[in-house]
Structures are given as C-alpha cells and as structure tokens.
C-alpha positions as YAML, in Angstrom:
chain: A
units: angstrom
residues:
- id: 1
  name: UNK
  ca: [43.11, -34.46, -39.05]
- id: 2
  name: UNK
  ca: [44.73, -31.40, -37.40]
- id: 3
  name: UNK
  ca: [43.46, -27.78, -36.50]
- id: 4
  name: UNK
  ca: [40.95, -26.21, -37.79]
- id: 5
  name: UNK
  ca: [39.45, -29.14, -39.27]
- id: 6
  name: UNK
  ca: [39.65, -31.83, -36.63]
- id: 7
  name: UNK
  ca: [37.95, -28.94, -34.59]
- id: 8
  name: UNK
  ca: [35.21, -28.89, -36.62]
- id: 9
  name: UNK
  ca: [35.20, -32.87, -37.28]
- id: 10
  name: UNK
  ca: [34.73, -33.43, -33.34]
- id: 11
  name: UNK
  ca: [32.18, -30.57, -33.05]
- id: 12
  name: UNK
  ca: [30.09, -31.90, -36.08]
- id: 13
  name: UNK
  ca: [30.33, -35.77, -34.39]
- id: 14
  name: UNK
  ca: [29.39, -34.82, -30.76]
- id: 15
  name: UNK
  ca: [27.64, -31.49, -31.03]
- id: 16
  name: UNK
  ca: [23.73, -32.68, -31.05]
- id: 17
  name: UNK
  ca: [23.97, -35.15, -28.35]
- id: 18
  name: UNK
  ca: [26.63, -32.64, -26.02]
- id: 19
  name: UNK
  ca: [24.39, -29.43, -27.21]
- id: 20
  name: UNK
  ca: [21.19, -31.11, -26.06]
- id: 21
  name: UNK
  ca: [22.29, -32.22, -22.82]
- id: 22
  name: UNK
  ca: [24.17, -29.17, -22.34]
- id: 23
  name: UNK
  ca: [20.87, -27.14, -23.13]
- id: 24
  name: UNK
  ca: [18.64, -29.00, -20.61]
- id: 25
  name: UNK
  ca: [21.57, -28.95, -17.81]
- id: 26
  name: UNK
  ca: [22.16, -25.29, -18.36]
- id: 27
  name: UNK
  ca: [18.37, -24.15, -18.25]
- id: 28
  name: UNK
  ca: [17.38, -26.05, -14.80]
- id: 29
  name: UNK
  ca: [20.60, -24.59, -13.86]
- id: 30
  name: UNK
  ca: [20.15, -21.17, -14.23]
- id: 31
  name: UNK
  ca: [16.02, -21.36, -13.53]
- id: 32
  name: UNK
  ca: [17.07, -22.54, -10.24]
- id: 33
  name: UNK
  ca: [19.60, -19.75, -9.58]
- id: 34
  name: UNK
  ca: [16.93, -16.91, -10.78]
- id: 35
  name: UNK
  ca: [14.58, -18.09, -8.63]
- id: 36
  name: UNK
  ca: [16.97, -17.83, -5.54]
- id: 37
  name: UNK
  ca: [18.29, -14.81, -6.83]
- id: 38
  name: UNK
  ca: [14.36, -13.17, -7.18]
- id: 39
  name: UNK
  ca: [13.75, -14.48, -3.75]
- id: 40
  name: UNK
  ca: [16.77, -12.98, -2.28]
- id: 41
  name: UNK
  ca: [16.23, -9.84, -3.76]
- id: 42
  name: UNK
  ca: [12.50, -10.07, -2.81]
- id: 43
  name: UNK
  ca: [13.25, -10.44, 1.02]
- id: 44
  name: UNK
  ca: [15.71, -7.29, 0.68]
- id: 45
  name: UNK
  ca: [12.94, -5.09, -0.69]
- id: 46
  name: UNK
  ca: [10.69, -6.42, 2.00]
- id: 47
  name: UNK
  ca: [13.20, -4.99, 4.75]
- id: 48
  name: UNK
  ca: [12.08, -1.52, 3.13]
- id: 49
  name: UNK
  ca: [8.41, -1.50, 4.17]
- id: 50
  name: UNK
  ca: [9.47, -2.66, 7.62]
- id: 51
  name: UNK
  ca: [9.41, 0.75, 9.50]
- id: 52
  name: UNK
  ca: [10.49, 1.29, 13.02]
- id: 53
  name: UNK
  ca: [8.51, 4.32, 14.45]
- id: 54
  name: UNK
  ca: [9.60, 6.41, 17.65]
- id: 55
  name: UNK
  ca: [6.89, 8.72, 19.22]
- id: 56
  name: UNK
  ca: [8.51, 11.62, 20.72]
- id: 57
  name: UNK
  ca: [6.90, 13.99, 23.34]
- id: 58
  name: UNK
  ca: [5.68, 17.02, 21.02]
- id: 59
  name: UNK
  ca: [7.50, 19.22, 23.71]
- id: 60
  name: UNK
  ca: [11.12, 17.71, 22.51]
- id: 61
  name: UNK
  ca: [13.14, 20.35, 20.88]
- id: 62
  name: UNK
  ca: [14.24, 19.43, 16.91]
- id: 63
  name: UNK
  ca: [17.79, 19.85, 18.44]
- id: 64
  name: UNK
  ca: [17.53, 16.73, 20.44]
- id: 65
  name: UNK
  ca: [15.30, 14.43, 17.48]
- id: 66
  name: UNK
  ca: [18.33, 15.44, 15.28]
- id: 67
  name: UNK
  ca: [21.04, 14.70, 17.59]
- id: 68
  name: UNK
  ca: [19.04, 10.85, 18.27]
- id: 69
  name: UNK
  ca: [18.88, 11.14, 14.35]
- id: 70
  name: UNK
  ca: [22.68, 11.36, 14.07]
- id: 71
  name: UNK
  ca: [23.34, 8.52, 16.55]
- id: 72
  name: UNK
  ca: [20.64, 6.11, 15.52]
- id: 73
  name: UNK
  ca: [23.52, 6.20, 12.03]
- id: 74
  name: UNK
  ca: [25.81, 5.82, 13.67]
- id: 75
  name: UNK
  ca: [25.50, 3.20, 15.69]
- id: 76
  name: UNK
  ca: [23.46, 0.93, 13.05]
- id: 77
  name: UNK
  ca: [22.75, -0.07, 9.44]
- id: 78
  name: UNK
  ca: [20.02, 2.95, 8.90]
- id: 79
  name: UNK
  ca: [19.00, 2.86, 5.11]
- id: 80
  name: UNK
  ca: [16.69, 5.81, 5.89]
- id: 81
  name: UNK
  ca: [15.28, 8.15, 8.88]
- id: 82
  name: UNK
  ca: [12.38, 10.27, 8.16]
- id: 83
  name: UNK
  ca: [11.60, 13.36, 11.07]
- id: 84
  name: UNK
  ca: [7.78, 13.20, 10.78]
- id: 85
  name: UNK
  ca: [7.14, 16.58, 12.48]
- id: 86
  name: UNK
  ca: [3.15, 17.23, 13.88]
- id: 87
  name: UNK
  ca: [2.24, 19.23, 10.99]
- id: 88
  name: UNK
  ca: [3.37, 16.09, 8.78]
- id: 89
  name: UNK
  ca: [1.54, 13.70, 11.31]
- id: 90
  name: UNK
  ca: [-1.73, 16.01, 10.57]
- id: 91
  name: UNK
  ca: [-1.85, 16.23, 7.08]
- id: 92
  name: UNK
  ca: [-0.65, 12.34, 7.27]
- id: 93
  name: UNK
  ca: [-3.99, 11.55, 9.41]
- id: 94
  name: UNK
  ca: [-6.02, 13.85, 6.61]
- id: 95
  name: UNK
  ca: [-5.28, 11.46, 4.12]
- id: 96
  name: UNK
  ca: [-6.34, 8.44, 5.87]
- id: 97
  name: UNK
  ca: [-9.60, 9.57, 7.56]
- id: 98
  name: UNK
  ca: [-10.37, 12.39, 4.89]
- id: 99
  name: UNK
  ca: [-9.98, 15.82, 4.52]
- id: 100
  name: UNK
  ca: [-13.75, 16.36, 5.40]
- id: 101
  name: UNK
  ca: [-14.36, 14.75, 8.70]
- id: 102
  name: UNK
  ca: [-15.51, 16.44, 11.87]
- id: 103
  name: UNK
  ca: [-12.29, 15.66, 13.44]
- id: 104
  name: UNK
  ca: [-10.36, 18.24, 11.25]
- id: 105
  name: UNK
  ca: [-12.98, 21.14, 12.46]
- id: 106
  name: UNK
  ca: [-11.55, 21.40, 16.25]
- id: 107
  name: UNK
  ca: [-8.28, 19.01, 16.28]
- id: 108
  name: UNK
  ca: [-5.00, 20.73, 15.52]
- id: 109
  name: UNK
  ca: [-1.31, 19.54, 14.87]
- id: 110
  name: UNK
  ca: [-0.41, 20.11, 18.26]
- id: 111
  name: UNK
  ca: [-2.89, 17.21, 19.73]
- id: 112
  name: UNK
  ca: [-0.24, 14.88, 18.04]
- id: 113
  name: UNK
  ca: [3.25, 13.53, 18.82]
- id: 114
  name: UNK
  ca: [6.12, 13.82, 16.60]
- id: 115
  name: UNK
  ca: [7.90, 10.60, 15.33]
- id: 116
  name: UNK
  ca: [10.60, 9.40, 13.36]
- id: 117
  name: UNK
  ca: [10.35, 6.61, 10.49]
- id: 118
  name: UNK
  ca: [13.01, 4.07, 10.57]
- id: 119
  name: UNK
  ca: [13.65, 1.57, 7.58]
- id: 120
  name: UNK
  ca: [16.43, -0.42, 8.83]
- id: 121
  name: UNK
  ca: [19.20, -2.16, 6.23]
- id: 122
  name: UNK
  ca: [19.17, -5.27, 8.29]
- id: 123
  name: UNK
  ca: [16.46, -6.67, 11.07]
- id: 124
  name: UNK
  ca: [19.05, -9.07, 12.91]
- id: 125
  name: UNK
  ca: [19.12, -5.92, 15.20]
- id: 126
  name: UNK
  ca: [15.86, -4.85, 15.31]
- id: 127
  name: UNK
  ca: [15.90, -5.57, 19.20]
- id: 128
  name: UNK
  ca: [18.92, -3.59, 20.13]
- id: 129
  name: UNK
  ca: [17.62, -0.26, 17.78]
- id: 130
  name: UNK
  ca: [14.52, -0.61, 20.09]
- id: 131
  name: UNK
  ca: [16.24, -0.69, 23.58]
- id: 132
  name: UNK
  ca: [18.67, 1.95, 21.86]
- id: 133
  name: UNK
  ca: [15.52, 4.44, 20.61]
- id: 134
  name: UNK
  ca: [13.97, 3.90, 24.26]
- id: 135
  name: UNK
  ca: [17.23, 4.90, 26.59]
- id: 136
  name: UNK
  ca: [16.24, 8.77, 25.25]
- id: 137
  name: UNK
  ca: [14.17, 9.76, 27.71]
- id: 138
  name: UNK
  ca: [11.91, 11.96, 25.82]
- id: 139
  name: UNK
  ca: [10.86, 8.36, 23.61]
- id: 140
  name: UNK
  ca: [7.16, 7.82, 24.81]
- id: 141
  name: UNK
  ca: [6.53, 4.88, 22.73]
- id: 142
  name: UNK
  ca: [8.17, 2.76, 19.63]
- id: 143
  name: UNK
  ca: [6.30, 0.39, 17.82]
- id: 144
  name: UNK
  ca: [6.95, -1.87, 14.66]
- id: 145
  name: UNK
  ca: [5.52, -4.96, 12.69]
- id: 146
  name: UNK
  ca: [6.50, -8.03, 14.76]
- id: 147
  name: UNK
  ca: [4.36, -10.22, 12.28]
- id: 148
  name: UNK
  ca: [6.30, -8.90, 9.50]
- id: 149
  name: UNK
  ca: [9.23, -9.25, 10.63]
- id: 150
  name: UNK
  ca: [8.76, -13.02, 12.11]
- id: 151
  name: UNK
  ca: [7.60, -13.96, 8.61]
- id: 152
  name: UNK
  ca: [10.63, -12.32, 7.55]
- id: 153
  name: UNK
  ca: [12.78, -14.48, 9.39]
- id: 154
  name: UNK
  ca: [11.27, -17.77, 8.79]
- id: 155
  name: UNK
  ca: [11.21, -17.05, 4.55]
- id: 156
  name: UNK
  ca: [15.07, -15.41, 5.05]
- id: 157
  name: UNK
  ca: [16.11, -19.23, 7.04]
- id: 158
  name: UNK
  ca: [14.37, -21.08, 4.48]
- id: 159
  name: UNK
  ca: [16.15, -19.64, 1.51]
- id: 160
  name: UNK
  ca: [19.47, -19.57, 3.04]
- id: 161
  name: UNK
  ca: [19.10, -23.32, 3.51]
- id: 162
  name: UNK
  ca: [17.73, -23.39, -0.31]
- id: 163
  name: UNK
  ca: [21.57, -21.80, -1.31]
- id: 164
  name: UNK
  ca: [23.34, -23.21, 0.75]
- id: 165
  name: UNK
  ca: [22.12, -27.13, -0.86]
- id: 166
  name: UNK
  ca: [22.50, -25.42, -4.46]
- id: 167
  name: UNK
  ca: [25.79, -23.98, -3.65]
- id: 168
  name: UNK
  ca: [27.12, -27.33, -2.17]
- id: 169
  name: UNK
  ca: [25.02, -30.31, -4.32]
- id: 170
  name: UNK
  ca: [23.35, -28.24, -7.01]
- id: 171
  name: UNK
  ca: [27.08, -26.85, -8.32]
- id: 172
  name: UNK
  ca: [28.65, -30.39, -7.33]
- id: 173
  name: UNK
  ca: [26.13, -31.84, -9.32]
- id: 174
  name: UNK
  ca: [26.13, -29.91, -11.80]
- id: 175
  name: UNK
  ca: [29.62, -30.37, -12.22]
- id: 176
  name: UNK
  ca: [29.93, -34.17, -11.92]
- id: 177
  name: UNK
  ca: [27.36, -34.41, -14.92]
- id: 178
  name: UNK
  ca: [28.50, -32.27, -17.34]
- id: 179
  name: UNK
  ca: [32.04, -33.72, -16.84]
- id: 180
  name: UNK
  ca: [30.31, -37.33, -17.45]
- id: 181
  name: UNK
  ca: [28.79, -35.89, -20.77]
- id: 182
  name: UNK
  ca: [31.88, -34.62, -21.91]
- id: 183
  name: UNK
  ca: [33.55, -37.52, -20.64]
- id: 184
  name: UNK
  ca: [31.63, -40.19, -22.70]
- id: 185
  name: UNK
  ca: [31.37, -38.22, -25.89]
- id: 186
  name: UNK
  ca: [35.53, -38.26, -25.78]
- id: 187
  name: UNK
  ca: [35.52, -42.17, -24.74]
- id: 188
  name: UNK
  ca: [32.85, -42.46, -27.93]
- id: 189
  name: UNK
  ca: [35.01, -40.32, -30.09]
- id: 190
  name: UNK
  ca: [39.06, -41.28, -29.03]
- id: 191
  name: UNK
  ca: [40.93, -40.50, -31.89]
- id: 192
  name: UNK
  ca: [41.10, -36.42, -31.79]
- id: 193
  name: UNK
  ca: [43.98, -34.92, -29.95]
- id: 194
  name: UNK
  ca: [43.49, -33.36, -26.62]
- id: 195
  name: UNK
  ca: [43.93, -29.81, -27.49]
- id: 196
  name: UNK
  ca: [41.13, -30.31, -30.21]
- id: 197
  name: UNK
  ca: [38.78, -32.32, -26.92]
- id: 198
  name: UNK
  ca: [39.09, -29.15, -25.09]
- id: 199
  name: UNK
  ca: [38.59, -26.39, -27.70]
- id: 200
  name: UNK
  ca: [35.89, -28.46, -28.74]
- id: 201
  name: UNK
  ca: [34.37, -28.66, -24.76]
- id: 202
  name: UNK
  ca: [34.85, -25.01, -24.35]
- id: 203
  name: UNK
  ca: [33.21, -24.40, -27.95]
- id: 204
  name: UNK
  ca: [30.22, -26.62, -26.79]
- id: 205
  name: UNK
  ca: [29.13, -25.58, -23.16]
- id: 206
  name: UNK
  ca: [29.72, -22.11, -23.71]
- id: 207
  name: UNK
  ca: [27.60, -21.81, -26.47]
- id: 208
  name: UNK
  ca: [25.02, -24.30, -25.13]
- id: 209
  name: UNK
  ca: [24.84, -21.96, -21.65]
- id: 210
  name: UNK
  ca: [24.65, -18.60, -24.33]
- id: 211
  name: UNK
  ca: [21.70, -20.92, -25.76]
- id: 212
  name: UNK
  ca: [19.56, -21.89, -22.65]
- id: 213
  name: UNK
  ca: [20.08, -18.35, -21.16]
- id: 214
  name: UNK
  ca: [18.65, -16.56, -23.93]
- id: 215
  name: UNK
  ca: [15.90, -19.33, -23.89]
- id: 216
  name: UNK
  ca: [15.44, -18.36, -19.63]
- id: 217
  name: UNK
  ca: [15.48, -14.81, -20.97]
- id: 218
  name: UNK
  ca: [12.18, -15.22, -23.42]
- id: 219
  name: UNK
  ca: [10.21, -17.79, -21.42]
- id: 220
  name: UNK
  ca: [11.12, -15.48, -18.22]
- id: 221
  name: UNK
  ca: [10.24, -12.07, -20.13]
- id: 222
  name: UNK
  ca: [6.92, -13.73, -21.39]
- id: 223
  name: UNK
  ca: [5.65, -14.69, -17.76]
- id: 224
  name: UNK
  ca: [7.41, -11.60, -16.38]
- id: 225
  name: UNK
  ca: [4.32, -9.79, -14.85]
- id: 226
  name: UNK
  ca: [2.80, -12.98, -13.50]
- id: 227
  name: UNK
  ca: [6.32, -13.80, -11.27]
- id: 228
  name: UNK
  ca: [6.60, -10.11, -10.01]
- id: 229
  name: UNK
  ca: [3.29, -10.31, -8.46]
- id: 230
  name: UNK
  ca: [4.79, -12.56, -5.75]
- id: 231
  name: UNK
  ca: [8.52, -12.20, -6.18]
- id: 232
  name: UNK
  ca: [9.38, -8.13, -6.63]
- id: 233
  name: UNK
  ca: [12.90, -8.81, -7.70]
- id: 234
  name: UNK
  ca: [12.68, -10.47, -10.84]
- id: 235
  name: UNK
  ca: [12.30, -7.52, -12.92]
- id: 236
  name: UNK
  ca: [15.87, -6.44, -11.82]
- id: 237
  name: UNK
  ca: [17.57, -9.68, -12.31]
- id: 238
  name: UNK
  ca: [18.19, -9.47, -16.02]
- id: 239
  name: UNK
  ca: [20.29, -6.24, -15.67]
- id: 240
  name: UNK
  ca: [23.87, -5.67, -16.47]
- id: 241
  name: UNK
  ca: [25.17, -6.35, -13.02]
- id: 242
  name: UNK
  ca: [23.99, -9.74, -13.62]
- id: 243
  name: UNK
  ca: [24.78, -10.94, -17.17]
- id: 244
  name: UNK
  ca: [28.29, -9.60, -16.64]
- id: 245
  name: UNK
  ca: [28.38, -12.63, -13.34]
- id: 246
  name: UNK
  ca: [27.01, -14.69, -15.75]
- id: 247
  name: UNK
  ca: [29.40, -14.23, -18.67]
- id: 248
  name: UNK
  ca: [32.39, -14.78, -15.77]
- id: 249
  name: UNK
  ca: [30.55, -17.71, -14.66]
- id: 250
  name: UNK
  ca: [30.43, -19.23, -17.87]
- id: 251
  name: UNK
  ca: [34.00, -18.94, -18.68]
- id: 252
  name: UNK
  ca: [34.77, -19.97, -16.09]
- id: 253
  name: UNK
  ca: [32.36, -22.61, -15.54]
- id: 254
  name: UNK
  ca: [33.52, -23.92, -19.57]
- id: 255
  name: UNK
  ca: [37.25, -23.91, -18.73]
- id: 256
  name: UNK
  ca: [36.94, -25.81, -15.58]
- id: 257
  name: UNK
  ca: [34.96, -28.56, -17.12]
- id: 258
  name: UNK
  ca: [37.14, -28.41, -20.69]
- id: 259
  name: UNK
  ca: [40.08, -29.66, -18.43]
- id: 260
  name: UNK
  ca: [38.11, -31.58, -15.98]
- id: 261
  name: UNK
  ca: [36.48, -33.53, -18.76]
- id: 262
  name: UNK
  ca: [39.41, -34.27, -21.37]
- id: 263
  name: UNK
  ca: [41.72, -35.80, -18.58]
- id: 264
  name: UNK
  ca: [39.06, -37.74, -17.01]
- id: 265
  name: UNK
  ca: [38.37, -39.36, -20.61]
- id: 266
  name: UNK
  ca: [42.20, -39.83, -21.74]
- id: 267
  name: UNK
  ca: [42.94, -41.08, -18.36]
- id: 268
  name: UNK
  ca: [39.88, -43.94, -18.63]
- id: 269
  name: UNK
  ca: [41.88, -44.68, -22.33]
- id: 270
  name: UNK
  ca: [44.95, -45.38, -21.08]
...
C-alpha cells in the first residue's frame, strides 16, 4: 500500500476508535477553555460598572475639572471620564426621586456639587487614583464601591489560579493523552509508513477538534441565554477574533501531536 490508498487504509482501520476519543478529549477541552474565557471576559466588563466619583466644590472653575481631567489620563489606565456638571447632577436626582416631588419646587442645581465619573481600565490602582484625585485641593470628597471591588479581587485571584492549572496540567494533559491515543492506534496498526501515520494523525485530530467545536457551538448556542445571566461574556466568545485562535490552535495543536505521536510509536517498535 502506498499514497493515497494506504492513507485511506489507516484512516478507515483507526478512525472510530481515534475519532471518538478525539471527540470526547476535544469537547472537555474546549468547554473548559470557554468557560475561563466567559469568566475572564465577565470580570473585564465588571471593571465597567465600577465608577470612581470625585465631588468638586460647585465654585471650581470648568478650567481646572478639565485640566484634573487631562491628568487623571495621563497618569493612569482611564477607559472613560464623564464631567457631571450640577445641571446634570439635577436632572440625574429627578430621575431617581421623581420629577414630581416637593424637593424639585424650591431646590435648584446650584444646591449640588459637581463630580466626575471615573470607570477605570484596571483596579490594581484604584488606591493611588484616589490619593491622586484628593491632592487637588478643590476635591471635597471621592467615593467608590469597596464591596465591589473586594469581590472583584477575590473572583479575578481565583480564576487566575483556574488558568494558570489549565495552562500548565490541563494542556500537559491534554497533550500526554492524545499522544497515547495516537500512540497505541500506530503500535495496533505497524505496518503503514510514517509519512502515511502522520497525514493520517493530522487528518484525524483536526477533524475530530472541527467536530467537537461545532458540537460546543450548538449545545452552547442552545443554553446561551441561561449562561449569560451569570457570565456576560459568553455571547462574545464565538466571534471571529476567537475561531481564528482556534483554527491556529488546532493546527498547531494537530502538527505537534502528528510528530509527537508517530515517533513515540516507531520508537516503542524498534
């Protein structure tokens, strides 16, 4: 047997036990690195609805909010700084307590102070905007969630020690075992060449990983609206930013284990 047809001889010997393995190994695989991914994510959209507010003495001039504006960015990861002037503070406080209460008959904007909204990119500094926001003299007061951002913190160490064990075991293991499935089907199956062997294991656990991702993609699009209720992200995993890592993880993923594999097994039948 040579080429084409010893190609198709190994793939037609080995193919239901490899595929099936290769299936079940590639779907725990990937559910475990969309959930870390849609917890990741998650915690970065929680940074968002942290907000960092300044309250200014309603004498300060704009000139002086914009200039702590300007150096608030550029001293720290700002994603976004938002001037809340009195009149925006009013109409703010309308909303909340409604339009028709007493209040709104003899208050006026000028009773309250102006602030700014800060969403930080990153709360490892939360402390240092703070004692930065509070040197300006005309700061009265700056307040922000602690409770949110302690939980924050504790979720954000928990899932860096959840990658960190995937990254070092989960991709070891992962590894080890599909080179031991490859490995035996060869030692099963010693008389095709070892060009064919790798074709063959490239053939088989890219496919199988094309296979259990589209199966991640229908069980994960049928739950969908149940998992974004407590992890945000998920919606934006399956976009092209991803599959494209994916596709380059698969390749590469399929080559690495091809050659791993086939030497492992021709080296035992020596």
């Amino acid at each position: 047997m040579s080429g084409a047809k010893e190609f198709w001889e190994g793939i037609k010997s080995k193919g239901i036990f490899l595929y099936l393995g290769f299936i079940i190994l590639y779907v725990i695989f990937f559910a475990i690195v969309i959930f870390i991914t849609a917890m990741n994510g998650s915690l970065n959209m929680w940074i968002e609805k942290i907000k960092i507010y300044a309250f200014i003495n309603s004498k300060t001039p704009d000139s002086q909010i914009l200039k702590l504006i300007d150096d608030l960015k550029n001293n720290f990861h700002i994603k976004e700084i938002n001037y809340i002037t009195q009149k925006d503070a009013w109409e703010k406080l309308k909303e909340i307590i409604g339009r028709e209460n007493d209040i709104f008959a003899w208050g006026s904007p000028d009773n309250l102070p102006k602030a700014l909204e800060i969403t930080p990119l990153i709360l490892d500094n939360i402390e240092n905007i703070l004692s930065f926001v509070m040197n300006y003299n005309f700061v009265e007061e700056v307040r922000y969630s602690e409770d949110m951002v302690n939980q924050w913190h504790k979720l954000n160490n928990l899932i860096n020690c959840i990658k960190k064990l995937f990254i070092y075991l989960g991709s070891f293991a992962f590894l080890i075992i599909s080179v031991e499935l490859l490995a035996h089907a060869h030692l099963a199956f010693p008389n095709f060449s070892v060009p064919s062997q790798i074709w063959e294991n490239i053939f088989v656990t890219f496919t199988s990983s094309v296979i259990a991702f589209l199966l991640i993609f229908l069980i994960s699009s049928s739950i969908k609206s149940y998992i974004i209720v407590y992890l945000p992200y998920f919606e934006f995993i399956f976009d092209l930013r991803h599959s494209l890592v994916w596709v380059l993880y698969f390749i590469l993923s399929s080559i690495i284990v091809s050659f791993t594999s086939a030497l492992i097994s021709f080296q035992r039948l020596r």
